[in-house]
């Protein structure tokens, strides 16, 4: 597929031939699907940065100069992403923006003042402001942040939240590693971020398993040492990170002991919202266990969180997802109906209801519900993917193709990218002769399997097609 993309880029009218010849080495193999003339580049991966980098490949201006590796880019937002990604790669790259209109934004006064207060301005502008401008000002601020300023707990906390909100987890992890071990509270916050980021991005960070175990062990030791001296909300964030890590590694007894210890430390001092989040997080990880007693306790805690904060959909969704996974469809339907009456944010619950319909084989209804949920929250691209999957199961191939064309793969988690790849192959193979289709599918799946050996469904399909000849 990498060669396939290289071939297409070599004939693209907007890309200088030198890009196709020598410039594709910066694209990450395994994060690219296919690109056809007249259509947007399809890309896959678990992080926005990689997806944006692949997207950038077809936006590089013809002024690309291979001899000195300078990229002249017409878009400020793309330049910011490019600068970040190239900085982390082998070799020396420079990015020069050649768009004076978008470069002419006046520098706000707050950007030149206190760094911590400037971060507050940026946090408030994430949802309401211009995304590329927020990125631009953040990069300006990052140039003013050094090891000394990072000793400020408030500044560090705000910076990490902002980086995580903007999807810049790779930078957040890099900054977290640089925190002084002599500052235990900040070190604990940084370790909690590292544990959570590693759980989410996994192989992308390329961190040895021993390092991640080390982060968790050090965080556990700090949490135990500080105990009563730590702020309850601060301690909760550390415990939640450790709880997820223990549960993900199958250490449920340690996980339960940790949460029970936290309860004994904080008592009734948690505010209602924090208490509900604690019950929800504790309950969720317990439902992942194999022991029936732990699972029952997990369900009880999930329901308690929903009762404590009935207006928050996330609590209801976690209970409903648990019931669906447990095969208790009637209980899930009743709970969803109650949640729709009690919480304002109904989009997530509608998505769970769509999942129920899908599992019941009611694919038309599932597609409609997924689409309704997606339209209410258009940033949730996985719902559009599920709608496409339901359309395919209902035999609506044209509708499935249309829905897939609207999915932004950069916003999908890795397992869903696998689903997207398989559905895309199914759409492309429909017009082929059956014998050619099978050979083509086998070839495409084999390439996917080589790129992503961890994708079990792809490997199973390759084996099945091979056996059938």
Coordinates of C-alpha atoms in Angstrom, one line a residue:
X1 CA 0.0 0.0 0.0
X2 CA 2.9 2.3 0.7
X3 CA 4.1 1.7 -2.9
X4 CA 0.6 2.2 -4.2
X5 CA 0.5 5.6 -2.5
X6 CA 3.9 6.4 -3.8
X7 CA 2.8 5.7 -7.4
X8 CA -0.3 7.9 -7.1
X9 CA 1.7 10.7 -5.6
X10 CA 4.1 10.5 -8.4
X11 CA 1.3 11.4 -10.8
X12 CA -0.5 14.0 -8.7
X13 CA -0.6 17.4 -10.4
X14 CA -0.2 19.4 -7.1
X15 CA 2.8 17.5 -5.8
X16 CA 6.3 18.1 -7.1
X17 CA 7.9 14.9 -8.5
X18 CA 10.7 15.2 -5.9
X19 CA 8.2 14.6 -3.2
X20 CA 7.2 11.2 -4.6
X21 CA 10.8 10.4 -5.4
X22 CA 12.6 11.4 -2.1
X23 CA 10.1 13.0 0.2
X24 CA 7.9 10.1 1.2
X25 CA 10.3 8.7 3.7
X26 CA 8.8 10.9 6.4
X27 CA 5.4 9.2 6.0
X28 CA 4.9 6.5 8.5
X29 CA 4.3 3.1 6.8
X30 CA 1.3 1.4 8.4
X31 CA -0.7 4.6 8.8
X32 CA -1.7 4.9 5.1
X33 CA -4.5 3.2 3.2
X34 CA -5.0 4.3 -0.4
X35 CA -5.5 7.4 -2.4
X36 CA -7.3 7.7 -5.7
X37 CA -7.2 10.7 -8.1
X38 CA -9.9 13.2 -7.3
X39 CA -10.5 11.8 -3.8
X40 CA -9.1 12.8 -0.5
X41 CA -6.2 10.8 1.0
X42 CA -7.5 8.1 3.3
X43 CA -5.3 7.5 6.3
X44 CA -5.4 5.4 9.4
X45 CA -3.8 5.5 12.8
X46 CA -4.4 6.1 16.5
X47 CA -3.1 9.6 16.8
X48 CA -4.2 12.8 15.1
X49 CA -0.6 13.9 14.6
X50 CA 0.2 10.9 12.3
X51 CA -3.0 11.3 10.4
X52 CA -2.3 15.0 9.9
X53 CA 1.2 14.2 8.7
X54 CA -0.2 11.8 6.1
X55 CA -2.8 14.3 5.1
X56 CA 0.0 16.9 4.7
X57 CA 1.7 14.8 2.0
X58 CA -0.7 15.9 -0.7
X59 CA -0.7 19.5 0.5
X60 CA 3.0 20.2 0.2
X61 CA 3.5 23.1 -2.3
X62 CA 5.4 22.5 -5.6
X63 CA 8.2 24.7 -4.2
X64 CA 9.4 21.7 -2.1
X65 CA 13.2 21.7 -2.3
X66 CA 14.6 18.2 -1.8
X67 CA 18.2 19.3 -1.6
X68 CA 17.8 21.3 1.6
X69 CA 14.7 19.6 2.9
X70 CA 12.7 22.8 3.4
X71 CA 8.9 22.6 3.1
X72 CA 7.1 25.7 2.0
X73 CA 3.5 25.3 3.1
X74 CA 0.6 27.6 2.4
X75 CA -1.4 26.8 5.5
X76 CA -0.5 27.9 9.0
X77 CA -2.3 25.1 10.7
X78 CA -0.6 22.4 8.6
X79 CA 2.7 24.1 9.2
X80 CA 2.3 23.8 13.0
X81 CA 1.5 20.1 12.7
X82 CA 4.4 19.6 10.3
X83 CA 6.8 21.4 12.6
X84 CA 5.9 19.2 15.5
X85 CA 6.1 16.0 13.6
X86 CA 9.3 16.7 11.7
X87 CA 11.0 17.8 15.0
X88 CA 10.5 14.2 16.3
X89 CA 11.9 12.5 13.2
X90 CA 15.4 11.7 12.0
X91 CA 17.1 14.3 9.9
X92 CA 16.7 18.1 9.8
X93 CA 13.6 19.6 8.4
X94 CA 12.5 23.2 8.2
X95 CA 9.0 24.5 7.6
X96 CA 8.3 28.0 6.2
X97 CA 4.8 29.3 5.9
X98 CA 4.0 31.3 2.8
X99 CA 0.5 32.5 3.6
X100 CA 0.7 36.1 4.7
X101 CA -3.1 36.5 5.2
X102 CA -3.2 33.8 7.9
X103 CA 0.1 34.9 9.4
X104 CA -1.1 38.4 10.1
X105 CA -3.0 37.8 13.3
X106 CA -1.9 40.3 15.9
X107 CA -0.3 38.9 19.0
X108 CA -2.7 39.2 22.0
X109 CA -1.4 41.0 25.1
X110 CA -2.1 38.0 27.4
X111 CA 0.3 35.9 25.4
X112 CA 3.2 38.1 26.4
X113 CA 2.2 38.1 30.1
X114 CA 2.2 35.3 32.8
X115 CA 2.5 31.9 31.1
X116 CA 0.2 30.2 33.5
X117 CA -2.6 32.8 32.9
X118 CA -2.0 32.6 29.2
X119 CA -2.7 28.9 29.4
X120 CA -6.1 29.7 31.0
X121 CA -6.9 31.9 28.0
X122 CA -6.0 29.1 25.6
X123 CA -8.0 26.5 27.5
X124 CA -11.1 28.8 27.3
X125 CA -10.5 29.2 23.6
X126 CA -10.3 25.5 22.7
X127 CA -14.0 25.1 22.1
X128 CA -15.0 28.7 21.1
X129 CA -11.9 29.8 19.3
X130 CA -10.1 29.1 16.0
X131 CA -8.3 25.7 16.3
X132 CA -5.3 26.6 14.2
X133 CA -4.9 29.9 16.1
X134 CA -5.0 28.1 19.4
X135 CA -2.3 25.8 18.2
X136 CA -0.3 28.7 17.0
X137 CA -0.4 30.6 20.3
X138 CA 0.3 27.4 22.2
X139 CA 3.5 26.8 20.2
X140 CA 4.5 30.4 21.0
X141 CA 4.0 29.7 24.7
X142 CA 5.9 26.4 24.6
X143 CA 8.9 28.3 23.4
X144 CA 8.8 30.3 26.7
X145 CA 8.5 27.2 28.9
X146 CA 11.7 25.7 30.3
X147 CA 12.7 23.4 33.1
X148 CA 12.5 26.2 35.6
X149 CA 9.0 27.3 34.7
X150 CA 7.8 23.7 34.7
X151 CA 8.5 23.6 38.5
X152 CA 5.2 25.5 38.9
X153 CA 2.5 22.9 39.7
X154 CA -0.4 25.0 38.5
X155 CA 1.3 25.9 35.2
X156 CA 2.3 22.2 34.7
X157 CA -1.3 21.0 35.3
X158 CA -2.8 23.5 32.9
X159 CA -0.3 22.8 30.2
X160 CA -0.8 19.0 30.4
X161 CA -4.6 19.5 30.3
X162 CA -4.3 21.7 27.2
X163 CA -2.0 19.4 25.4
X164 CA -4.3 16.4 26.1
X165 CA -7.4 18.3 25.0
X166 CA -5.7 19.3 21.7
X167 CA -4.7 15.7 21.1
X168 CA -1.0 16.4 21.5
X169 CA -0.3 13.4 23.7
X170 CA 3.2 12.8 22.3
X171 CA 4.3 16.2 23.5
X172 CA 2.5 15.7 26.8
X173 CA 4.4 12.5 27.4
X174 CA 7.7 14.1 26.5
X175 CA 7.1 17.0 28.9
X176 CA 5.9 14.6 31.7
X177 CA 9.1 12.6 31.5
X178 CA 11.2 15.8 32.1
X179 CA 9.6 16.6 35.5
X180 CA 12.0 16.7 38.4
X181 CA 11.8 13.6 40.6
X182 CA 12.5 15.8 43.6
X183 CA 9.0 17.4 43.3
X184 CA 6.9 14.4 44.4
X185 CA 3.4 15.9 43.8
X186 CA 4.3 17.1 40.3
X187 CA 6.1 13.9 39.6
X188 CA 3.0 11.9 40.6
X189 CA 0.8 14.0 38.3
X190 CA 3.3 13.5 35.4
X191 CA 3.5 9.8 36.1
X192 CA -0.3 9.5 36.1
X193 CA -0.4 11.2 32.7
X194 CA 2.3 8.9 31.4
X195 CA 0.4 5.8 32.5
X196 CA -2.8 7.0 31.0
X197 CA -1.2 8.1 27.7
X198 CA 0.6 4.8 27.4
X199 CA -2.7 2.9 27.9
X200 CA -4.3 4.9 25.2
X201 CA -1.6 5.2 22.5
X202 CA 0.2 1.9 23.3
X203 CA 2.8 1.0 20.7
X204 CA 2.8 4.5 19.2
X205 CA 5.0 5.8 22.0
X206 CA 7.4 2.8 21.6
X207 CA 7.9 2.7 25.4
X208 CA 9.3 -0.6 26.7
X209 CA 6.9 -2.4 29.0
X210 CA 9.4 -2.1 31.8
X211 CA 9.3 1.7 31.6
X212 CA 5.5 1.7 31.9
X213 CA 5.7 -0.7 34.9
X214 CA 8.3 1.6 36.4
X215 CA 6.0 4.6 36.0
X216 CA 3.1 2.8 37.7
X217 CA 5.4 1.5 40.5
X218 CA 6.8 4.9 41.2
X219 CA 3.4 6.5 41.1
X220 CA 2.0 3.9 43.6
X221 CA 4.9 4.6 46.0
X222 CA 4.3 8.3 45.9
X223 CA 0.6 7.9 46.4
X224 CA 1.2 5.6 49.4
X225 CA 3.8 8.0 50.9
X226 CA 1.8 11.2 50.6
X227 CA -1.6 9.6 51.6
X228 CA -3.4 12.0 53.9
X229 CA -1.2 15.0 52.8
X230 CA -2.4 14.9 49.2
X231 CA -5.5 16.8 48.1
X232 CA -8.4 14.3 47.6
X233 CA -9.0 15.3 44.0
X234 CA -5.2 15.1 43.3
X235 CA -5.1 11.7 44.9
X236 CA -8.1 10.5 42.9
X237 CA -6.4 11.3 39.6
X238 CA -3.4 9.2 40.6
X239 CA -5.6 6.3 41.8
X240 CA -7.7 6.4 38.6
X241 CA -4.5 6.1 36.5
X242 CA -3.2 3.2 38.5
X243 CA -6.6 1.6 38.6
X244 CA -6.8 1.6 34.8
X245 CA -3.3 0.2 34.6
X246 CA -3.9 -2.6 37.1
X247 CA -7.2 -3.6 35.4
X248 CA -5.6 -3.5 31.9
X249 CA -2.9 -5.9 33.1
X250 CA -5.4 -8.2 34.8
X251 CA -4.4 -7.3 38.4
X252 CA -7.9 -6.9 39.7
X253 CA -7.1 -7.7 43.4
X254 CA -4.5 -4.9 43.4
X255 CA -7.0 -2.7 41.7
X256 CA -9.7 -3.2 44.2
X257 CA -7.3 -2.9 47.1
X258 CA -6.1 0.4 45.7
X259 CA -9.6 1.9 45.3
X260 CA -10.6 0.7 48.8
X261 CA -7.5 2.3 50.3
X262 CA -8.4 5.5 48.5
X263 CA -11.9 5.4 50.0
X264 CA -10.4 5.0 53.5
X265 CA -8.1 8.0 52.9
X266 CA -10.7 10.5 51.6
X267 CA -13.8 9.4 53.5
X268 CA -16.6 11.8 52.8
X269 CA -14.3 14.7 51.7
X270 CA -14.9 14.2 48.0
X271 CA -17.3 16.7 46.4
X272 CA -20.5 15.1 44.8
X273 CA -19.2 15.3 41.2
X274 CA -15.8 13.8 42.2
X275 CA -17.5 11.1 44.2
X276 CA -19.7 10.1 41.2
X277 CA -16.6 10.0 38.9
X278 CA -14.8 7.8 41.5
X279 CA -17.7 5.4 41.7
X280 CA -18.0 5.2 37.9
X281 CA -14.3 4.6 37.4
X282 CA -14.1 2.1 40.2
X283 CA -17.2 0.3 38.9
X284 CA -16.0 0.2 35.3
X285 CA -12.7 -1.5 36.1
X286 CA -14.4 -4.1 38.4
X287 CA -16.8 -5.1 35.6
X288 CA -13.7 -6.1 33.5
X289 CA -12.9 -8.8 36.0
X290 CA -13.7 -12.5 35.7
X291 CA -14.8 -13.0 39.3
X292 CA -18.7 -12.7 39.6
X293 CA -18.4 -11.0 43.0
X294 CA -16.2 -8.2 41.6
X295 CA -18.5 -7.8 38.5
X296 CA -21.5 -7.5 40.8
X297 CA -19.8 -4.9 42.9
X298 CA -18.8 -3.0 39.7
X299 CA -22.4 -2.9 38.5
X300 CA -23.5 -1.6 41.9
X301 CA -21.0 1.2 41.8
X302 CA -21.8 2.1 38.2
X303 CA -25.5 2.4 39.1
X304 CA -24.6 4.5 42.1
X305 CA -22.7 6.9 39.9
X306 CA -25.7 7.3 37.7
X307 CA -28.0 7.9 40.7
X308 CA -25.6 10.5 42.2
X309 CA -25.4 12.5 38.9
X310 CA -28.4 11.5 36.7
X311 CA -27.9 14.5 34.5
X312 CA -24.6 13.2 33.2
X313 CA -24.9 10.8 30.3
X314 CA -21.5 9.2 30.7
X315 CA -22.6 7.4 33.9
X316 CA -25.7 5.9 32.2
X317 CA -23.7 4.9 29.1
X318 CA -21.2 2.9 31.2
X319 CA -24.0 1.0 32.9
X320 CA -25.8 0.4 29.6
X321 CA -22.6 -0.8 27.9
X322 CA -21.9 -3.2 30.7
X323 CA -25.5 -4.6 30.5
X324 CA -25.2 -5.0 26.7
X325 CA -21.8 -6.8 27.0
X326 CA -23.3 -9.1 29.6
X327 CA -26.2 -10.0 27.2
X328 CA -28.8 -8.4 29.5
X329 CA -30.6 -6.6 26.6
X330 CA -34.0 -6.1 28.4
X331 CA -32.2 -4.5 31.4
X332 CA -30.2 -2.3 29.0
X333 CA -33.3 -1.1 27.2
X334 CA -35.0 -0.2 30.5
X335 CA -32.0 1.6 31.7
X336 CA -31.6 3.6 28.5
X337 CA -35.2 4.6 28.6
X338 CA -34.7 5.9 32.1
X339 CA -31.5 7.7 31.2
X340 CA -33.1 9.4 28.2
X341 CA -35.7 10.8 30.7
X342 CA -33.2 12.0 33.3
X343 CA -30.1 13.4 31.4
X344 CA -29.8 16.3 29.0
X345 CA -27.1 14.8 26.8
X346 CA -29.0 12.0 25.0
X347 CA -26.7 11.5 22.0
X348 CA -24.4 8.9 23.7
X349 CA -27.5 7.0 25.0
X350 CA -29.0 6.9 21.5
X351 CA -25.7 5.4 20.3
X352 CA -26.0 2.6 22.9
X353 CA -29.6 2.1 21.8
X354 CA -28.3 1.8 18.2
X355 CA -25.9 -0.8 19.4
X356 CA -28.8 -2.8 20.9
X357 CA -30.7 -2.7 17.6
X358 CA -27.6 -3.8 15.7
X359 CA -27.0 -6.8 18.0
X360 CA -30.7 -7.7 17.6
X361 CA -30.3 -7.7 13.8
X362 CA -32.4 -4.6 13.3
X363 CA -29.9 -3.0 11.0
X364 CA -32.1 -0.3 9.4
X365 CA -33.1 1.0 12.8
X366 CA -29.6 0.8 14.0
X367 CA -28.3 2.8 11.1
X368 CA -30.9 5.5 11.7
X369 CA -30.1 5.7 15.4
X370 CA -26.4 5.9 14.8
X371 CA -26.9 8.6 12.3
X372 CA -29.1 10.6 14.7
X373 CA -26.5 10.3 17.4
X374 CA -23.7 11.3 15.0
X375 CA -25.6 14.4 13.9
X376 CA -26.1 15.5 17.5
X377 CA -22.3 15.1 18.1
X378 CA -20.6 15.2 14.7
X379 CA -17.1 14.9 16.3
X380 CA -17.9 11.3 17.1
X381 CA -16.9 9.7 13.8
X382 CA -17.1 6.2 15.2
X383 CA -20.9 6.5 15.1
X384 CA -20.8 7.3 11.4
X385 CA -18.6 4.2 10.9
X386 CA -21.1 2.1 12.9
X387 CA -24.0 3.5 10.7
X388 CA -22.0 2.4 7.6
X389 CA -21.5 -1.1 9.1
X390 CA -25.3 -1.3 9.9
X391 CA -26.0 -0.2 6.3
X392 CA -23.7 -2.9 4.9
X393 CA -25.4 -5.6 7.1
X394 CA -28.8 -4.4 5.8
X395 CA -27.5 -4.9 2.2
X396 CA -27.4 -1.1 1.5
X397 CA -24.0 -1.1 -0.2
X398 CA -24.4 2.4 -1.8
X399 CA -25.4 3.9 1.5
X400 CA -22.5 2.2 3.2
X401 CA -20.1 3.6 0.7
X402 CA -21.5 7.2 1.1
X403 CA -21.3 6.9 4.9
X404 CA -17.7 5.6 4.9
X405 CA -16.6 8.5 2.7
X406 CA -17.6 10.9 5.5
X407 CA -15.6 9.1 8.2
X408 CA -12.4 10.9 9.4
X409 CA -10.2 7.9 10.3
X410 CA -7.9 10.1 12.4
X411 CA -10.6 10.3 15.1
X412 CA -11.0 6.5 15.4
X413 CA -9.4 4.2 17.9
X414 CA -7.2 1.4 16.5
X415 CA -9.8 -1.4 16.6
X416 CA -12.3 0.8 14.7
X417 CA -9.7 1.6 12.1
X418 CA -9.5 -2.2 11.4
X419 CA -13.3 -2.2 10.9
X420 CA -13.0 0.8 8.6
X421 CA -10.3 -0.9 6.5
X422 CA -12.4 -4.1 6.1
X423 CA -15.6 -2.2 5.2
X424 CA -13.6 -0.1 2.6
X425 CA -12.2 -3.3 1.0
X426 CA -15.7 -4.7 0.9
X427 CA -17.1 -1.7 -0.9
X428 CA -14.2 -1.6 -3.4
X429 CA -14.6 -5.3 -4.2
X430 CA -18.3 -5.3 -5.0
X431 CA -17.9 -4.4 -8.6
X432 CA -15.4 -7.1 -9.4
X433 CA -15.9 -10.5 -10.9
X434 CA -16.1 -13.0 -8.1
X435 CA -12.8 -14.8 -8.9
X436 CA -10.9 -11.5 -9.4
X437 CA -12.6 -10.1 -6.3
X438 CA -11.4 -13.0 -4.1
X439 CA -7.8 -12.7 -5.4
X440 CA -7.8 -9.0 -5.0
X441 CA -9.3 -9.2 -1.5
X442 CA -6.7 -11.8 -0.5
X443 CA -3.9 -9.6 -1.8
X444 CA -5.2 -6.5 0.0
X445 CA -5.8 -8.3 3.3
X446 CA -2.3 -9.9 3.1
X447 CA -0.8 -6.4 2.8
X448 CA -2.9 -5.1 5.7
X449 CA -1.9 -8.1 7.8
X450 CA 1.8 -7.4 7.1
X451 CA 1.4 -3.8 8.1
X452 CA -0.7 -4.5 11.2
X453 CA 0.0 -8.0 12.4
X454 CA -1.9 -7.3 15.7
X455 CA -5.2 -7.1 13.8
X456 CA -6.7 -10.6 14.4
X457 CA -9.8 -10.2 12.2
X458 CA -7.6 -9.3 9.2
X459 CA -5.4 -12.3 9.8
X460 CA -8.4 -14.6 10.1
X461 CA -9.8 -13.3 6.8
X462 CA -6.5 -14.0 5.1
X463 CA -6.4 -17.5 6.4
X464 CA -10.0 -18.2 5.3
X465 CA -9.6 -16.9 1.8
X466 CA -6.3 -18.8 1.4
X467 CA -8.0 -22.0 2.5
X468 CA -10.9 -21.5 0.1
X469 CA -8.4 -21.0 -2.8

